[in-house]
Short mmCIF file of C-alpha atoms in Angstrom, two decimals:
data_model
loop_
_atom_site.label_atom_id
_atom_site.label_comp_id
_atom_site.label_asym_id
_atom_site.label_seq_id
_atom_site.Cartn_x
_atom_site.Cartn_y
_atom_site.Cartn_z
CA UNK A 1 2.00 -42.01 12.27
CA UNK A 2 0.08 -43.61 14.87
CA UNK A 3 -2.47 -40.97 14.99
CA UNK A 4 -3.21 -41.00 11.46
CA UNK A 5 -3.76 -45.10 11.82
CA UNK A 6 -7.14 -46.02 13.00
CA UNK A 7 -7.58 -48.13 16.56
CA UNK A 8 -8.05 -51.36 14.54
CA UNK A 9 -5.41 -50.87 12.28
CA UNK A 10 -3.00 -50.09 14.68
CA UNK A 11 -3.79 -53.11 16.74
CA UNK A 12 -2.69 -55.09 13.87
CA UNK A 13 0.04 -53.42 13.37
CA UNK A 14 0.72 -53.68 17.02
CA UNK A 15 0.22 -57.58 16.82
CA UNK A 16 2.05 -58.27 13.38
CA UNK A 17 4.94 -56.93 14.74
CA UNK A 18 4.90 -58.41 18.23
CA UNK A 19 4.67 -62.04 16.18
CA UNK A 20 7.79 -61.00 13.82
CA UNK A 21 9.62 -59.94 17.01
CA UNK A 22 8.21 -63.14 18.77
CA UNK A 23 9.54 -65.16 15.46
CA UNK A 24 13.04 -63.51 15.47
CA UNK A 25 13.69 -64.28 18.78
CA UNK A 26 13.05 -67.63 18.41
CA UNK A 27 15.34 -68.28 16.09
CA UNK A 28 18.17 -65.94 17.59
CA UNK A 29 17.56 -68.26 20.75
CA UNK A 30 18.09 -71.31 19.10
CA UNK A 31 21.32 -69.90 17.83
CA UNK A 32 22.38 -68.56 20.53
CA UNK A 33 21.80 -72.03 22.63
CA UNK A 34 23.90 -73.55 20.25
CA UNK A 35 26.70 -71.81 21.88
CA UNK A 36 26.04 -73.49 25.35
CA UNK A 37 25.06 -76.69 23.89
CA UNK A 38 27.51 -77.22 21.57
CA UNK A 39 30.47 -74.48 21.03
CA UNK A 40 32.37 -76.40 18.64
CA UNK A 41 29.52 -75.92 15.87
CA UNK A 42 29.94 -72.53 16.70
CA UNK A 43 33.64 -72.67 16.16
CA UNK A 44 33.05 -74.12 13.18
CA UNK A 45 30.57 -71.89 11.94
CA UNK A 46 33.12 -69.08 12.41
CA UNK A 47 35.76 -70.70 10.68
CA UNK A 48 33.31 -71.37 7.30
CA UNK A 49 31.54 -68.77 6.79
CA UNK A 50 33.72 -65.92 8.49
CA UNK A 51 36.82 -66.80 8.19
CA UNK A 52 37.24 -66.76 11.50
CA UNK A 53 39.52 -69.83 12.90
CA UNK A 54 40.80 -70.28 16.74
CA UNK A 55 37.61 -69.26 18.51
CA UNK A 56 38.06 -71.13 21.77
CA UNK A 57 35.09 -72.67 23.78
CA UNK A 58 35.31 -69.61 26.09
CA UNK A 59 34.71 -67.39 23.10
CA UNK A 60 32.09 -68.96 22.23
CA UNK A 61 30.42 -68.97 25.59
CA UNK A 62 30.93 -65.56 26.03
CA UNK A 63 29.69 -64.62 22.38
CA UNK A 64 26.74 -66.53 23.68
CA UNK A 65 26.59 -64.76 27.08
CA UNK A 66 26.23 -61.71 25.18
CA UNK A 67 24.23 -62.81 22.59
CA UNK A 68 22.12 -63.68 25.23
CA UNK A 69 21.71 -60.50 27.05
CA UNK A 70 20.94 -58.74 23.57
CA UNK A 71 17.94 -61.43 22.21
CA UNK A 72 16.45 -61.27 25.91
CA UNK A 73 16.55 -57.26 25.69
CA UNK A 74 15.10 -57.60 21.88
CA UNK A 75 12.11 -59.41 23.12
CA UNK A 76 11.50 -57.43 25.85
CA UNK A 77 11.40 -54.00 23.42
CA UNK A 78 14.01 -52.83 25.07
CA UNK A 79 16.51 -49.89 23.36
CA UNK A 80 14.82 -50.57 20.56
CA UNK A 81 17.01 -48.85 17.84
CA UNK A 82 20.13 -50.66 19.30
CA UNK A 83 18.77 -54.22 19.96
CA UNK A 84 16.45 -54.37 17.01
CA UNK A 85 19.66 -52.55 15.16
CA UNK A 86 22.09 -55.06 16.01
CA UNK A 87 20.06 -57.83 15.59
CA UNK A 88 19.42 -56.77 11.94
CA UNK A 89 23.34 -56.20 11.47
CA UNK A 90 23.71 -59.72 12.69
CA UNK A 91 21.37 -61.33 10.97
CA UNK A 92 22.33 -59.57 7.93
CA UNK A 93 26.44 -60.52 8.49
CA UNK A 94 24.88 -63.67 8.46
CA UNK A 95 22.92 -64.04 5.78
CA UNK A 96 25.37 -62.40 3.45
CA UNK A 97 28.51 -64.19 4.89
CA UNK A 98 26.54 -68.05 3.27
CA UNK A 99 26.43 -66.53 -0.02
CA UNK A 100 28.09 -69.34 -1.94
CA UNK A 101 25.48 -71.32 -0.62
CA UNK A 102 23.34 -69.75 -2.59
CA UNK A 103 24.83 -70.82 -5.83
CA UNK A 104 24.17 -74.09 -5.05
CA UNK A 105 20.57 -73.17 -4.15
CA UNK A 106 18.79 -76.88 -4.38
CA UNK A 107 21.43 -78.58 -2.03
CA UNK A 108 21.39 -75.33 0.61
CA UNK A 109 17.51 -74.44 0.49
CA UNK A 110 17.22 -74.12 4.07
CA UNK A 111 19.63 -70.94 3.86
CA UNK A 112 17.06 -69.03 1.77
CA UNK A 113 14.97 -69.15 5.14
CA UNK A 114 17.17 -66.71 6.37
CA UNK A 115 15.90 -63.28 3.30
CA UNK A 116 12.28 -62.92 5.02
CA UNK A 117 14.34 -63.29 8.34
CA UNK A 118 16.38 -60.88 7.64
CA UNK A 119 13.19 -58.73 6.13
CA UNK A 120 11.18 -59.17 9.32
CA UNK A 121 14.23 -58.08 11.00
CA UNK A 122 14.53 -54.54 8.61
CA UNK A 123 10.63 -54.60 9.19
CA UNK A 124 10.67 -54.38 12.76
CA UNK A 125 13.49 -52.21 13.07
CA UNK A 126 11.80 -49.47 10.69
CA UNK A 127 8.27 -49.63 12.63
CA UNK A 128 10.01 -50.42 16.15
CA UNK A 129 8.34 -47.57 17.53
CA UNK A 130 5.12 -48.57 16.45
CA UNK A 131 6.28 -52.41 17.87
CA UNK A 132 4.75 -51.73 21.32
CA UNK A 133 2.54 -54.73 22.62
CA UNK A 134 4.43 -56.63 25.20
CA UNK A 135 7.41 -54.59 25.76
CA UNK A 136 9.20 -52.94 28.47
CA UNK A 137 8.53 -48.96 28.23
#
């Protein structure tokens, strides 16, 4: 594909996706912060919305350890189909696991944030090899 683009298109392309990946990763930080910074929301989180109770404080710092490793190695472009993969599956998990929220759409309107999310997430994984300013070859 990228010879059929021309130069000017391609930087575009180069530098849409580097701000989507940029924009991701800022909000996959955030979350994943919220693990060091305050586990018990995370606790909580897993209880609501997965079904999930009993995740300890050490779960959640480890989910965050990891969690970690995997947004650092998504901004850095590297193993592109996993990270930007599993970043997609986990952003999808959690879009779909708020769905009653979205019932109740004017009292929850800051979950709808997380469709073009989840879209710039499918986005980047599709053209990931295309995604190639600023990352680690």
């Amino acid at each position: 594909m990228q010879s059929t683009l021309t130069s000017d298109v391609q930087s575009k392309l180069q530098w849409s996706l580097l701000s989507l990946r940029l924009g991701v990763f800022l909000v996959m930080l955030v979350w994943t912060l919220d693990k060091f910074v305050n586990p018990g929301h995370s606790m909580k989180i897993f209880e609501k919305f997965y079904g999930i109770g009993g995740v300890s404080e050490v779960a959640a710092y480890v989910m965050g350890g990891l969690q970690l490793l995997l947004v650092i190695a998504f901004v850095l472009g590297i193993k592109k189909r996993i990270t930007y993969g599993v970043i997609f599956l986990m952003h999808g998990a959690s879009t779909l696991s708020a769905f009653n929220q979205y019932f109740d759409a004017f009292n929850n309107l800051l979950f709808f944030a997380a469709w073009p999310m989840w879209a710039a997430c499918f986005a980047l994984y599709l053209l990931r090899e295309q995604d190639t300013k600023f990352t680690v070859k």
